[in-house]
mmCIF file with all atom_site columns, C-alpha atoms in Angstrom:
data_model
loop_
_atom_site.group_PDB
_atom_site.id
_atom_site.type_symbol
_atom_site.label_atom_id
_atom_site.label_alt_id
_atom_site.label_comp_id
_atom_site.label_asym_id
_atom_site.label_entity_id
_atom_site.label_seq_id
_atom_site.pdbx_PDB_ins_code
_atom_site.Cartn_x
_atom_site.Cartn_y
_atom_site.Cartn_z
_atom_site.occupancy
_atom_site.B_iso_or_equiv
_atom_site.pdbx_formal_charge
_atom_site.auth_seq_id
_atom_site.auth_comp_id
_atom_site.auth_asym_id
_atom_site.auth_atom_id
_atom_site.pdbx_PDB_model_num
ATOM 1   C CA . UNK A 1 1   ? -78.459 -5.625 58.310 1.00 0.00 ? 912  UNK A CA 1
ATOM 2   C CA . UNK A 1 2   ? -80.269 -2.335 59.004 1.00 0.00 ? 913  UNK A CA 1
ATOM 3   C CA . UNK A 1 3   ? -77.255 -0.341 57.847 1.00 0.00 ? 914  UNK A CA 1
ATOM 4   C CA . UNK A 1 4   ? -77.104 -2.334 54.644 1.00 0.00 ? 915  UNK A CA 1
ATOM 5   C CA . UNK A 1 5   ? -80.786 -1.673 53.921 1.00 0.00 ? 916  UNK A CA 1
ATOM 6   C CA . UNK A 1 6   ? -80.393 2.046  54.633 1.00 0.00 ? 917  UNK A CA 1
ATOM 7   C CA . UNK A 1 7   ? -77.365 2.284  52.348 1.00 0.00 ? 918  UNK A CA 1
ATOM 8   C CA . UNK A 1 8   ? -79.213 0.350  49.633 1.00 0.00 ? 919  UNK A CA 1
ATOM 9   C CA . UNK A 1 9   ? -82.263 2.622  49.965 1.00 0.00 ? 920  UNK A CA 1
ATOM 10  C CA . UNK A 1 10  ? -80.146 5.786  49.748 1.00 0.00 ? 921  UNK A CA 1
ATOM 11  C CA . UNK A 1 11  ? -78.256 4.478  46.713 1.00 0.00 ? 922  UNK A CA 1
ATOM 12  C CA . UNK A 1 12  ? -81.424 3.461  44.872 1.00 0.00 ? 923  UNK A CA 1
ATOM 13  C CA . UNK A 1 13  ? -83.106 6.776  45.739 1.00 0.00 ? 924  UNK A CA 1
ATOM 14  C CA . UNK A 1 14  ? -80.109 8.785  44.571 1.00 0.00 ? 925  UNK A CA 1
ATOM 15  C CA . UNK A 1 15  ? -79.884 7.067  41.196 1.00 0.00 ? 926  UNK A CA 1
ATOM 16  C CA . UNK A 1 16  ? -83.660 7.105  40.728 1.00 0.00 ? 927  UNK A CA 1
ATOM 17  C CA . UNK A 1 17  ? -83.868 10.872 41.238 1.00 0.00 ? 928  UNK A CA 1
ATOM 18  C CA . UNK A 1 18  ? -80.741 11.648 39.276 1.00 0.00 ? 929  UNK A CA 1
ATOM 19  C CA . UNK A 1 19  ? -82.120 9.805  36.239 1.00 0.00 ? 930  UNK A CA 1
ATOM 20  C CA . UNK A 1 20  ? -85.196 12.034 36.202 1.00 0.00 ? 931  UNK A CA 1
ATOM 21  C CA . UNK A 1 21  ? -83.226 15.264 36.398 1.00 0.00 ? 932  UNK A CA 1
ATOM 22  C CA . UNK A 1 22  ? -80.701 14.090 33.802 1.00 0.00 ? 933  UNK A CA 1
ATOM 23  C CA . UNK A 1 23  ? -83.430 13.132 31.335 1.00 0.00 ? 934  UNK A CA 1
ATOM 24  C CA . UNK A 1 24  ? -83.996 16.816 30.589 1.00 0.00 ? 935  UNK A CA 1
ATOM 25  C CA . UNK A 1 25  ? -81.591 18.352 28.103 1.00 0.00 ? 936  UNK A CA 1
ATOM 26  C CA . UNK A 1 26  ? -81.618 22.028 27.156 1.00 0.00 ? 937  UNK A CA 1
ATOM 27  C CA . UNK A 1 27  ? -81.603 23.098 23.516 1.00 0.00 ? 938  UNK A CA 1
ATOM 28  C CA . UNK A 1 28  ? -78.172 24.609 24.195 1.00 0.00 ? 939  UNK A CA 1
ATOM 29  C CA . UNK A 1 29  ? -76.849 21.190 25.266 1.00 0.00 ? 940  UNK A CA 1
ATOM 30  C CA . UNK A 1 30  ? -78.411 19.605 22.189 1.00 0.00 ? 941  UNK A CA 1
ATOM 31  C CA . UNK A 1 31  ? -76.861 22.298 19.987 1.00 0.00 ? 942  UNK A CA 1
ATOM 32  C CA . UNK A 1 32  ? -73.424 21.644 21.511 1.00 0.00 ? 943  UNK A CA 1
ATOM 33  C CA . UNK A 1 33  ? -73.869 17.901 20.917 1.00 0.00 ? 944  UNK A CA 1
ATOM 34  C CA . UNK A 1 34  ? -74.977 18.562 17.313 1.00 0.00 ? 945  UNK A CA 1
ATOM 35  C CA . UNK A 1 35  ? -72.007 20.869 16.680 1.00 0.00 ? 946  UNK A CA 1
ATOM 36  C CA . UNK A 1 36  ? -69.518 18.357 18.095 1.00 0.00 ? 947  UNK A CA 1
ATOM 37  C CA . UNK A 1 37  ? -70.950 15.547 15.981 1.00 0.00 ? 948  UNK A CA 1
ATOM 38  C CA . UNK A 1 38  ? -71.577 17.786 12.926 1.00 0.00 ? 949  UNK A CA 1
ATOM 39  C CA . UNK A 1 39  ? -75.286 16.919 12.845 1.00 0.00 ? 950  UNK A CA 1
ATOM 40  C CA . UNK A 1 40  ? -78.508 18.885 12.497 1.00 0.00 ? 951  UNK A CA 1
ATOM 41  C CA . UNK A 1 41  ? -81.303 18.829 15.088 1.00 0.00 ? 952  UNK A CA 1
ATOM 42  C CA . UNK A 1 42  ? -84.801 17.363 14.905 1.00 0.00 ? 953  UNK A CA 1
ATOM 43  C CA . UNK A 1 43  ? -86.909 19.349 17.374 1.00 0.00 ? 954  UNK A CA 1
ATOM 44  C CA . UNK A 1 44  ? -89.878 17.174 18.376 1.00 0.00 ? 955  UNK A CA 1
ATOM 45  C CA . UNK A 1 45  ? -92.914 18.698 20.132 1.00 0.00 ? 956  UNK A CA 1
ATOM 46  C CA . UNK A 1 46  ? -95.316 16.230 21.768 1.00 0.00 ? 957  UNK A CA 1
ATOM 47  C CA . UNK A 1 47  ? -97.965 16.038 24.452 1.00 0.00 ? 958  UNK A CA 1
ATOM 48  C CA . UNK A 1 48  ? -97.117 12.505 25.554 1.00 0.00 ? 959  UNK A CA 1
ATOM 49  C CA . UNK A 1 49  ? -94.194 10.127 25.901 1.00 0.00 ? 960  UNK A CA 1
ATOM 50  C CA . UNK A 1 50  ? -96.131 7.699  23.681 1.00 0.00 ? 961  UNK A CA 1
ATOM 51  C CA . UNK A 1 51  ? -96.164 10.221 20.792 1.00 0.00 ? 962  UNK A CA 1
ATOM 52  C CA . UNK A 1 52  ? -92.443 10.880 21.222 1.00 0.00 ? 963  UNK A CA 1
ATOM 53  C CA . UNK A 1 53  ? -91.598 7.178  21.224 1.00 0.00 ? 964  UNK A CA 1
ATOM 54  C CA . UNK A 1 54  ? -93.643 6.689  18.043 1.00 0.00 ? 965  UNK A CA 1
ATOM 55  C CA . UNK A 1 55  ? -91.906 9.593  16.279 1.00 0.00 ? 966  UNK A CA 1
ATOM 56  C CA . UNK A 1 56  ? -88.443 8.615  17.528 1.00 0.00 ? 967  UNK A CA 1
ATOM 57  C CA . UNK A 1 57  ? -88.967 5.040  16.301 1.00 0.00 ? 968  UNK A CA 1
ATOM 58  C CA . UNK A 1 58  ? -90.160 6.211  12.878 1.00 0.00 ? 969  UNK A CA 1
ATOM 59  C CA . UNK A 1 59  ? -87.260 8.644  12.439 1.00 0.00 ? 970  UNK A CA 1
ATOM 60  C CA . UNK A 1 60  ? -84.557 6.457  13.992 1.00 0.00 ? 971  UNK A CA 1
ATOM 61  C CA . UNK A 1 61  ? -83.002 5.927  10.561 1.00 0.00 ? 972  UNK A CA 1
ATOM 62  C CA . UNK A 1 62  ? -81.891 9.565  10.628 1.00 0.00 ? 973  UNK A CA 1
ATOM 63  C CA . UNK A 1 63  ? -79.666 9.210  13.703 1.00 0.00 ? 974  UNK A CA 1
ATOM 64  C CA . UNK A 1 64  ? -76.484 9.335  11.589 1.00 0.00 ? 975  UNK A CA 1
ATOM 65  C CA . UNK A 1 65  ? -77.239 12.918 10.544 1.00 0.00 ? 976  UNK A CA 1
ATOM 66  C CA . UNK A 1 66  ? -79.576 14.272 13.236 1.00 0.00 ? 977  UNK A CA 1
ATOM 67  C CA . UNK A 1 67  ? -79.700 14.714 17.005 1.00 0.00 ? 978  UNK A CA 1
ATOM 68  C CA . UNK A 1 68  ? -83.233 14.543 18.388 1.00 0.00 ? 979  UNK A CA 1
ATOM 69  C CA . UNK A 1 69  ? -84.449 17.079 20.967 1.00 0.00 ? 980  UNK A CA 1
ATOM 70  C CA . UNK A 1 70  ? -87.773 16.434 22.700 1.00 0.00 ? 981  UNK A CA 1
ATOM 71  C CA . UNK A 1 71  ? -90.093 19.143 24.019 1.00 0.00 ? 982  UNK A CA 1
ATOM 72  C CA . UNK A 1 72  ? -92.788 17.547 26.188 1.00 0.00 ? 983  UNK A CA 1
ATOM 73  C CA . UNK A 1 73  ? -95.940 19.568 26.796 1.00 0.00 ? 984  UNK A CA 1
ATOM 74  C CA . UNK A 1 74  ? -97.686 16.922 28.930 1.00 0.00 ? 985  UNK A CA 1
ATOM 75  C CA . UNK A 1 75  ? -99.220 18.130 32.189 1.00 0.00 ? 986  UNK A CA 1
ATOM 76  C CA . UNK A 1 76  ? -97.447 15.558 34.363 1.00 0.00 ? 987  UNK A CA 1
ATOM 77  C CA . UNK A 1 77  ? -94.152 15.246 32.517 1.00 0.00 ? 988  UNK A CA 1
ATOM 78  C CA . UNK A 1 78  ? -91.981 15.073 35.643 1.00 0.00 ? 989  UNK A CA 1
ATOM 79  C CA . UNK A 1 79  ? -90.030 18.218 34.745 1.00 0.00 ? 990  UNK A CA 1
ATOM 80  C CA . UNK A 1 80  ? -89.364 21.065 37.133 1.00 0.00 ? 991  UNK A CA 1
ATOM 81  C CA . UNK A 1 81  ? -91.122 24.404 36.755 1.00 0.00 ? 992  UNK A CA 1
ATOM 82  C CA . UNK A 1 82  ? -87.926 25.898 35.313 1.00 0.00 ? 993  UNK A CA 1
ATOM 83  C CA . UNK A 1 83  ? -87.571 23.074 32.770 1.00 0.00 ? 994  UNK A CA 1
ATOM 84  C CA . UNK A 1 84  ? -91.217 23.500 31.721 1.00 0.00 ? 995  UNK A CA 1
ATOM 85  C CA . UNK A 1 85  ? -90.604 27.246 31.302 1.00 0.00 ? 996  UNK A CA 1
ATOM 86  C CA . UNK A 1 86  ? -87.606 26.519 29.042 1.00 0.00 ? 997  UNK A CA 1
ATOM 87  C CA . UNK A 1 87  ? -89.781 24.172 26.995 1.00 0.00 ? 998  UNK A CA 1
ATOM 88  C CA . UNK A 1 88  ? -92.466 26.859 26.723 1.00 0.00 ? 999  UNK A CA 1
ATOM 89  C CA . UNK A 1 89  ? -89.871 29.264 25.327 1.00 0.00 ? 1000 UNK A CA 1
ATOM 90  C CA . UNK A 1 90  ? -89.052 26.701 22.638 1.00 0.00 ? 1001 UNK A CA 1
ATOM 91  C CA . UNK A 1 91  ? -92.754 26.404 21.810 1.00 0.00 ? 1002 UNK A CA 1
ATOM 92  C CA . UNK A 1 92  ? -93.056 30.185 21.519 1.00 0.00 ? 1003 UNK A CA 1
ATOM 93  C CA . UNK A 1 93  ? -89.924 30.469 19.359 1.00 0.00 ? 1004 UNK A CA 1
ATOM 94  C CA . UNK A 1 94  ? -90.198 27.436 17.057 1.00 0.00 ? 1005 UNK A CA 1
ATOM 95  C CA . UNK A 1 95  ? -93.735 26.008 17.229 1.00 0.00 ? 1006 UNK A CA 1
ATOM 96  C CA . UNK A 1 96  ? -95.651 29.197 16.457 1.00 0.00 ? 1007 UNK A CA 1
ATOM 97  C CA . UNK A 1 97  ? -98.692 27.266 15.211 1.00 0.00 ? 1008 UNK A CA 1
ATOM 98  C CA . UNK A 1 98  ? -98.829 25.403 18.543 1.00 0.00 ? 1009 UNK A CA 1
ATOM 99  C CA . UNK A 1 99  ? -99.201 22.096 16.691 1.00 0.00 ? 1010 UNK A CA 1
ATOM 100 C CA . UNK A 1 100 ? -98.730 18.807 18.582 1.00 0.00 ? 1011 UNK A CA 1
ATOM 101 C CA . UNK A 1 101 ? -97.134 16.509 17.704 1.00 0.00 ? 1012 UNK A CA 1
ATOM 102 C CA . UNK A 1 102 ? -94.773 18.202 15.255 1.00 0.00 ? 1013 UNK A CA 1
ATOM 103 C CA . UNK A 1 103 ? -91.155 18.019 14.124 1.00 0.00 ? 1014 UNK A CA 1
ATOM 104 C CA . UNK A 1 104 ? -88.930 20.906 13.011 1.00 0.00 ? 1015 UNK A CA 1
ATOM 105 C CA . UNK A 1 105 ? -85.487 20.713 11.431 1.00 0.00 ? 1016 UNK A CA 1
ATOM 106 C CA . UNK A 1 106 ? -82.818 22.979 12.911 1.00 0.00 ? 1017 UNK A CA 1
ATOM 107 C CA . UNK A 1 107 ? -79.220 23.427 11.915 1.00 0.00 ? 1018 UNK A CA 1
ATOM 108 C CA . UNK A 1 108 ? -76.534 22.582 14.471 1.00 0.00 ? 1019 UNK A CA 1
ATOM 109 C CA . UNK A 1 109 ? -76.757 26.131 15.864 1.00 0.00 ? 1020 UNK A CA 1
ATOM 110 C CA . UNK A 1 110 ? -80.515 25.695 16.578 1.00 0.00 ? 1021 UNK A CA 1
ATOM 111 C CA . UNK A 1 111 ? -81.729 27.910 13.719 1.00 0.00 ? 1022 UNK A CA 1
ATOM 112 C CA . UNK A 1 112 ? -84.755 26.691 11.766 1.00 0.00 ? 1023 UNK A CA 1
ATOM 113 C CA . UNK A 1 113 ? -84.084 25.458 8.249  1.00 0.00 ? 1024 UNK A CA 1
ATOM 114 C CA . UNK A 1 114 ? -87.718 25.780 7.189  1.00 0.00 ? 1025 UNK A CA 1
ATOM 115 C CA . UNK A 1 115 ? -88.415 22.049 6.960  1.00 0.00 ? 1026 UNK A CA 1
ATOM 116 C CA . UNK A 1 116 ? -91.102 20.688 9.244  1.00 0.00 ? 1027 UNK A CA 1
ATOM 117 C CA . UNK A 1 117 ? -93.438 17.756 9.737  1.00 0.00 ? 1028 UNK A CA 1
ATOM 118 C CA . UNK A 1 118 ? -96.887 18.616 11.032 1.00 0.00 ? 1029 UNK A CA 1
ATOM 119 C CA . UNK A 1 119 ? -98.894 15.677 9.655  1.00 0.00 ? 1030 UNK A CA 1
ATOM 120 C CA . UNK A 1 120 ? -97.713 12.534 11.394 1.00 0.00 ? 1031 UNK A CA 1
ATOM 121 C CA . UNK A 1 121 ? -99.411 9.971  9.205  1.00 0.00 ? 1032 UNK A CA 1
ATOM 122 C CA . UNK A 1 122 ? -97.296 6.971  8.237  1.00 0.00 ? 1033 UNK A CA 1
ATOM 123 C CA . UNK A 1 123 ? -97.019 8.221  4.636  1.00 0.00 ? 1034 UNK A CA 1
ATOM 124 C CA . UNK A 1 124 ? -95.992 11.757 5.634  1.00 0.00 ? 1035 UNK A CA 1
ATOM 125 C CA . UNK A 1 125 ? -93.367 10.520 8.106  1.00 0.00 ? 1036 UNK A CA 1
ATOM 126 C CA . UNK A 1 126 ? -91.874 8.288  5.409  1.00 0.00 ? 1037 UNK A CA 1
ATOM 127 C CA . UNK A 1 127 ? -91.886 11.136 2.885  1.00 0.00 ? 1038 UNK A CA 1
ATOM 128 C CA . UNK A 1 128 ? -90.284 13.515 5.426  1.00 0.00 ? 1039 UNK A CA 1
ATOM 129 C CA . UNK A 1 129 ? -87.642 10.963 6.394  1.00 0.00 ? 1040 UNK A CA 1
ATOM 130 C CA . UNK A 1 130 ? -86.768 10.239 2.751  1.00 0.00 ? 1041 UNK A CA 1
ATOM 131 C CA . UNK A 1 131 ? -86.482 13.962 1.922  1.00 0.00 ? 1042 UNK A CA 1
ATOM 132 C CA . UNK A 1 132 ? -84.072 14.470 4.847  1.00 0.00 ? 1043 UNK A CA 1
ATOM 133 C CA . UNK A 1 133 ? -81.979 11.469 3.835  1.00 0.00 ? 1044 UNK A CA 1
ATOM 134 C CA . UNK A 1 134 ? -81.595 13.007 0.370  1.00 0.00 ? 1045 UNK A CA 1
ATOM 135 C CA . UNK A 1 135 ? -79.986 16.186 1.777  1.00 0.00 ? 1046 UNK A CA 1
#
């Protein structure tokens, strides 16, 4: 019985930790995914998981043409120091106004197209979503 509990504990611990580390995706991985699926990228900067969920829900209708990449600036986001440094590089490169939450449109090679969403009111999200659907 003890062996069974130890094996169960190790298995649960392994999958619990591996989920956290796999949740992080680099912009390079997102770019590869976008290229393979011939989609553009929505780069989403937030300071909380709640903000990201709200944005992802509102823009879910764009999943046929966009891959979403999340950059979480929250203090306790569960990412490693290296992952947080990679996110900070994305902030420095793309989010020059340091605006949170915000959404930027990138082509499949991770180059900015110039389109962005900085005002996350219901009306602005709808307008942004409709303009992207028209492209």
